[in-house]
PDB file of N, CA and C in Angstrom:
ATOM      1  N   MET A   1      12.217 -23.941   4.017  1.00 92.00           N
ATOM      2  CA  MET A   1      11.985 -22.891   3.067  1.00 92.00           C
ATOM      3  C   MET A   1      11.089 -21.828   3.707  1.00 92.00           C
ATOM      4  N   LYS A   2      11.454 -20.573   3.521  1.00 96.00           N
ATOM      5  CA  LYS A   2      10.653 -19.465   4.050  1.00 96.00           C
ATOM      6  C   LYS A   2       9.618 -19.042   3.021  1.00 96.00           C
ATOM      7  N   ILE A   3       8.432 -18.744   3.510  1.00 98.00           N
ATOM      8  CA  ILE A   3       7.357 -18.208   2.677  1.00 98.00           C
ATOM      9  C   ILE A   3       7.009 -16.836   3.229  1.00 98.00           C
ATOM     10  N   TYR A   4       6.929 -15.863   2.336  1.00 98.00           N
ATOM     11  CA  TYR A   4       6.615 -14.489   2.710  1.00 98.00           C
ATOM     12  C   TYR A   4       5.179 -14.189   2.304  1.00 98.00           C
ATOM     13  N   VAL A   5       4.389 -13.726   3.272  1.00 98.00           N
ATOM     14  CA  VAL A   5       3.009 -13.346   3.029  1.00 98.00           C
ATOM     15  C   VAL A   5       2.923 -11.846   3.267  1.00 98.00           C
ATOM     16  N   ILE A   6       2.549 -11.104   2.226  1.00 97.00           N
ATOM     17  CA  ILE A   6       2.410  -9.659   2.334  1.00 97.00           C
ATOM     18  C   ILE A   6       0.932  -9.333   2.405  1.00 97.00           C
ATOM     19  N   LEU A   7       0.563  -8.591   3.437  1.00 96.00           N
ATOM     20  CA  LEU A   7      -0.826  -8.215   3.689  1.00 96.00           C
ATOM     21  C   LEU A   7      -0.992  -6.718   3.490  1.00 96.00           C
ATOM     22  N   SER A   8      -2.020  -6.350   2.744  1.00 96.00           N
ATOM     23  CA  SER A   8      -2.350  -4.949   2.518  1.00 96.00           C
ATOM     24  C   SER A   8      -3.467  -4.549   3.482  1.00 96.00           C
ATOM     25  N   PHE A   9      -3.269  -3.456   4.203  1.00 95.00           N
ATOM     26  CA  PHE A   9      -4.269  -2.951   5.147  1.00 95.00           C
ATOM     27  C   PHE A   9      -4.847  -1.667   4.581  1.00 95.00           C
ATOM     28  N   ASP A  10      -6.191  -1.589   4.495  1.00 90.00           N
ATOM     29  CA  ASP A  10      -6.839  -0.419   3.919  1.00 90.00           C
ATOM     30  C   ASP A  10      -7.680   0.371   4.918  1.00 90.00           C
ATOM     31  N   GLY A  11      -7.522   0.112   6.186  1.00 85.00           N
ATOM     32  CA  GLY A  11      -8.296   0.812   7.201  1.00 85.00           C
ATOM     33  C   GLY A  11      -9.512   0.029   7.661  1.00 85.00           C
ATOM     34  N   GLU A  12     -10.005  -0.872   6.818  1.00 88.00           N
ATOM     35  CA  GLU A  12     -11.173  -1.674   7.167  1.00 88.00           C
ATOM     36  C   GLU A  12     -10.844  -3.158   7.310  1.00 88.00           C
ATOM     37  N   GLY A  13      -9.815  -3.599   6.611  1.00 91.00           N
ATOM     38  CA  GLY A  13      -9.462  -5.005   6.647  1.00 91.00           C
ATOM     39  C   GLY A  13      -8.119  -5.252   5.997  1.00 91.00           C
ATOM     40  N   MET A  14      -7.748  -6.524   5.945  1.00 92.00           N
ATOM     41  CA  MET A  14      -6.474  -6.914   5.348  1.00 92.00           C
ATOM     42  C   MET A  14      -6.718  -7.898   4.218  1.00 92.00           C
ATOM     43  N   GLU A  15      -5.806  -7.867   3.232  1.00 94.00           N
ATOM     44  CA  GLU A  15      -5.907  -8.766   2.084  1.00 94.00           C
ATOM     45  C   GLU A  15      -4.498  -9.233   1.706  1.00 94.00           C
ATOM     46  N   ASN A  16      -4.356 -10.511   1.405  1.00 94.00           N
ATOM     47  CA  ASN A  16      -3.079 -11.020   0.915  1.00 94.00           C
ATOM     48  C   ASN A  16      -2.828 -10.434  -0.471  1.00 94.00           C
ATOM     49  N   VAL A  17      -1.668  -9.805  -0.655  1.00 96.00           N
ATOM     50  CA  VAL A  17      -1.328  -9.266  -1.972  1.00 96.00           C
ATOM     51  C   VAL A  17      -0.118  -9.963  -2.581  1.00 96.00           C
ATOM     52  N   TYR A  18       0.611 -10.725  -1.781  1.00 97.00           N
ATOM     53  CA  TYR A  18       1.734 -11.511  -2.286  1.00 97.00           C
ATOM     54  C   TYR A  18       1.976 -12.680  -1.338  1.00 97.00           C
ATOM     55  N   VAL A  19       2.167 -13.846  -1.916  1.00 98.00           N
ATOM     56  CA  VAL A  19       2.575 -15.031  -1.166  1.00 98.00           C
ATOM     57  C   VAL A  19       3.619 -15.736  -2.019  1.00 98.00           C
ATOM     58  N   GLY A  20       4.819 -15.881  -1.481  1.00 98.00           N
ATOM     59  CA  GLY A  20       5.861 -16.546  -2.254  1.00 98.00           C
ATOM     60  C   GLY A  20       7.155 -16.669  -1.479  1.00 98.00           C
ATOM     61  N   THR A  21       8.158 -17.213  -2.155  1.00 98.00           N
ATOM     62  CA  THR A  21       9.442 -17.479  -1.516  1.00 98.00           C
ATOM     63  C   THR A  21      10.508 -16.443  -1.866  1.00 98.00           C
ATOM     64  N   ASP A  22      10.198 -15.492  -2.733  1.00 97.00           N
ATOM     65  CA  ASP A  22      11.173 -14.495  -3.181  1.00 97.00           C
ATOM     66  C   ASP A  22      11.264 -13.357  -2.160  1.00 97.00           C
ATOM     67  N   GLU A  23      12.277 -13.442  -1.280  1.00 96.00           N
ATOM     68  CA  GLU A  23      12.436 -12.453  -0.207  1.00 96.00           C
ATOM     69  C   GLU A  23      12.650 -11.049  -0.771  1.00 96.00           C
ATOM     70  N   GLU A  24      13.483 -10.916  -1.779  1.00 97.00           N
ATOM     71  CA  GLU A  24      13.786  -9.602  -2.344  1.00 97.00           C
ATOM     72  C   GLU A  24      12.522  -8.940  -2.893  1.00 97.00           C
ATOM     73  N   LYS A  25      11.719  -9.688  -3.632  1.00 97.00           N
ATOM     74  CA  LYS A  25      10.469  -9.143  -4.177  1.00 97.00           C
ATOM     75  C   LYS A  25       9.507  -8.778  -3.052  1.00 97.00           C
ATOM     76  N   ALA A  26       9.335  -9.677  -2.098  1.00 96.00           N
ATOM     77  CA  ALA A  26       8.381  -9.451  -1.009  1.00 96.00           C
ATOM     78  C   ALA A  26       8.734  -8.195  -0.219  1.00 96.00           C
ATOM     79  N   LEU A  27      10.009  -8.015   0.111  1.00 96.00           N
ATOM     80  CA  LEU A  27      10.403  -6.891   0.958  1.00 96.00           C
ATOM     81  C   LEU A  27      10.562  -5.586   0.184  1.00 96.00           C
ATOM     82  N   SER A  28      10.490  -5.649  -1.149  1.00 96.00           N
ATOM     83  CA  SER A  28      10.593  -4.432  -1.949  1.00 96.00           C
ATOM     84  C   SER A  28       9.235  -3.783  -2.213  1.00 96.00           C
ATOM     85  N   LEU A  29       8.150  -4.480  -1.884  1.00 96.00           N
ATOM     86  CA  LEU A  29       6.809  -3.935  -2.133  1.00 96.00           C
ATOM     87  C   LEU A  29       6.541  -2.728  -1.244  1.00 96.00           C
ATOM     88  N   LYS A  30       5.762  -1.784  -1.783  1.00 95.00           N
ATOM     89  CA  LYS A  30       5.424  -0.557  -1.064  1.00 95.00           C
ATOM     90  C   LYS A  30       3.913  -0.350  -1.117  1.00 95.00           C
ATOM     91  N   PRO A  31       3.342   0.350  -0.144  1.00 94.00           N
ATOM     92  CA  PRO A  31       1.895   0.598  -0.161  1.00 94.00           C
ATOM     93  C   PRO A  31       1.417   1.256  -1.456  1.00 94.00           C
ATOM     94  N   THR A  32       2.246   2.078  -2.075  1.00 94.00           N
ATOM     95  CA  THR A  32       1.856   2.749  -3.313  1.00 94.00           C
ATOM     96  C   THR A  32       1.738   1.788  -4.491  1.00 94.00           C
ATOM     97  N   ASP A  33       2.220   0.557  -4.339  1.00 94.00           N
ATOM     98  CA  ASP A  33       2.086  -0.449  -5.390  1.00 94.00           C
ATOM     99  C   ASP A  33       0.663  -0.990  -5.490  1.00 94.00           C
ATOM    100  N   PHE A  34      -0.191  -0.675  -4.521  1.00 92.00           N
ATOM    101  CA  PHE A  34      -1.538  -1.234  -4.454  1.00 92.00           C
ATOM    102  C   PHE A  34      -2.562  -0.125  -4.219  1.00 92.00           C
ATOM    103  N   GLU A  35      -3.760  -0.299  -4.776  1.00 90.00           N
ATOM    104  CA  GLU A  35      -4.846   0.664  -4.568  1.00 90.00           C
ATOM    105  C   GLU A  35      -5.380   0.561  -3.145  1.00 90.00           C
ATOM    106  N   ASN A  36      -5.755   1.705  -2.599  1.00 90.00           N
ATOM    107  CA  ASN A  36      -6.388   1.768  -1.273  1.00 90.00           C
ATOM    108  C   ASN A  36      -5.582   1.042  -0.202  1.00 90.00           C
ATOM    109  N   CYS A  37      -4.279   1.190  -0.224  1.00 94.00           N
ATOM    110  CA  CYS A  37      -3.422   0.525   0.752  1.00 94.00           C
ATOM    111  C   CYS A  37      -2.801   1.561   1.677  1.00 94.00           C
ATOM    112  N   GLY A  38      -3.108   1.457   2.959  1.00 92.00           N
ATOM    113  CA  GLY A  38      -2.543   2.370   3.939  1.00 92.00           C
ATOM    114  C   GLY A  38      -1.249   1.860   4.537  1.00 92.00           C
ATOM    115  N   ALA A  39      -1.065   0.539   4.543  1.00 95.00           N
ATOM    116  CA  ALA A  39       0.138  -0.057   5.125  1.00 95.00           C
ATOM    117  C   ALA A  39       0.278  -1.491   4.632  1.00 95.00           C
ATOM    118  N   LEU A  40       1.524  -1.947   4.605  1.00 96.00           N
ATOM    119  CA  LEU A  40       1.815  -3.336   4.260  1.00 96.00           C
ATOM    120  C   LEU A  40       2.464  -4.023   5.450  1.00 96.00           C
ATOM    121  N   PHE A  41       2.075  -5.252   5.663  1.00 97.00           N
ATOM    122  CA  PHE A  41       2.651  -6.061   6.725  1.00 97.00           C
ATOM    123  C   PHE A  41       3.185  -7.350   6.116  1.00 97.00           C
ATOM    124  N   VAL A  42       4.234  -7.892   6.706  1.00 97.00           N
ATOM    125  CA  VAL A  42       4.798  -9.159   6.230  1.00 97.00           C
ATOM    126  C   VAL A  42       4.717 -10.189   7.344  1.00 97.00           C
ATOM    127  N   GLU A  43       4.358 -11.397   6.952  1.00 97.00           N
ATOM    128  CA  GLU A  43       4.435 -12.557   7.835  1.00 97.00           C
ATOM    129  C   GLU A  43       5.445 -13.497   7.205  1.00 97.00           C
ATOM    130  N   ILE A  44       6.343 -14.031   7.994  1.00 98.00           N
ATOM    131  CA  ILE A  44       7.322 -14.995   7.500  1.00 98.00           C
ATOM    132  C   ILE A  44       6.993 -16.354   8.109  1.00 98.00           C
ATOM    133  N   TRP A  45       6.806 -17.326   7.228  1.00 98.00           N
ATOM    134  CA  TRP A  45       6.458 -18.687   7.632  1.00 98.00           C
ATOM    135  C   TRP A  45       7.585 -19.624   7.258  1.00 98.00           C
ATOM    136  N   GLU A  46       7.897 -20.538   8.170  1.00 97.00           N
ATOM    137  CA  GLU A  46       8.930 -21.536   7.905  1.00 97.00           C
ATOM    138  C   GLU A  46       8.500 -22.854   8.529  1.00 97.00           C
ATOM    139  N   ASP A  47       8.515 -23.903   7.737  1.00 95.00           N
ATOM    140  CA  ASP A  47       8.109 -25.238   8.195  1.00 95.00           C
ATOM    141  C   ASP A  47       6.709 -25.230   8.797  1.00 95.00           C
ATOM    142  N   GLY A  48       5.797 -24.476   8.170  1.00 94.00           N
ATOM    143  CA  GLY A  48       4.405 -24.457   8.604  1.00 94.00           C
ATOM    144  C   GLY A  48       4.113 -23.606   9.822  1.00 94.00           C
ATOM    145  N   GLU A  49       5.106 -22.875  10.334  1.00 97.00           N
ATOM    146  CA  GLU A  49       4.905 -22.028  11.511  1.00 97.00           C
ATOM    147  C   GLU A  49       5.301 -20.594  11.196  1.00 97.00           C
ATOM    148  N   LYS A  50       4.518 -19.647  11.704  1.00 97.00           N
ATOM    149  CA  LYS A  50       4.865 -18.243  11.534  1.00 97.00           C
ATOM    150  C   LYS A  50       6.035 -17.925  12.462  1.00 97.00           C
ATOM    151  N   THR A  51       7.133 -17.431  11.883  1.00 97.00           N
ATOM    152  CA  THR A  51       8.330 -17.159  12.670  1.00 97.00           C
ATOM    153  C   THR A  51       8.524 -15.666  12.949  1.00 97.00           C
ATOM    154  N   ASP A  52       7.866 -14.811  12.160  1.00 97.00           N
ATOM    155  CA  ASP A  52       8.032 -13.373  12.372  1.00 97.00           C
ATOM    156  C   ASP A  52       6.916 -12.636  11.659  1.00 97.00           C
ATOM    157  N   ASP A  53       6.608 -11.436  12.116  1.00 97.00           N
ATOM    158  CA  ASP A  53       5.687 -10.544  11.409  1.00 97.00           C
ATOM    159  C   ASP A  53       6.019  -9.120  11.803  1.00 97.00           C
ATOM    160  N   TYR A  54       5.868  -8.205  10.847  1.00 96.00           N
ATOM    161  CA  TYR A  54       6.146  -6.794  11.104  1.00 96.00           C
ATOM    162  C   TYR A  54       5.597  -5.937   9.976  1.00 96.00           C
ATOM    163  N   ARG A  55       5.544  -4.636  10.229  1.00 96.00           N
ATOM    164  CA  ARG A  55       5.084  -3.686   9.224  1.00 96.00           C
ATOM    165  C   ARG A  55       6.254  -3.386   8.292  1.00 96.00           C
ATOM    166  N   LEU A  56       5.970  -3.370   6.991  1.00 91.00           N
ATOM    167  CA  LEU A  56       7.031  -3.111   6.023  1.00 91.00           C
ATOM    168  C   LEU A  56       7.436  -1.641   5.977  1.00 91.00           C
ATOM    169  N   GLU A  57       6.489  -0.735   5.973  1.00 74.00           N
ATOM    170  CA  GLU A  57       6.828   0.673   5.828  1.00 74.00           C
ATOM    171  C   GLU A  57       5.977   1.520   6.725  1.00 74.00           C
TER     172      GLU A  57
END
């Protein structure tokens, strides 16, 4: 099972804003959905290992 972790970056640090298995929801998020968010990044985890990470927008 894949787990999607969405991280919000505000220029000073990162914060988890979504953790779940719903790929469509995770990849539809935008920086404007969150306060003080300059960029969103996704980490994809499968079987306890990170398999991919990239900037969403």
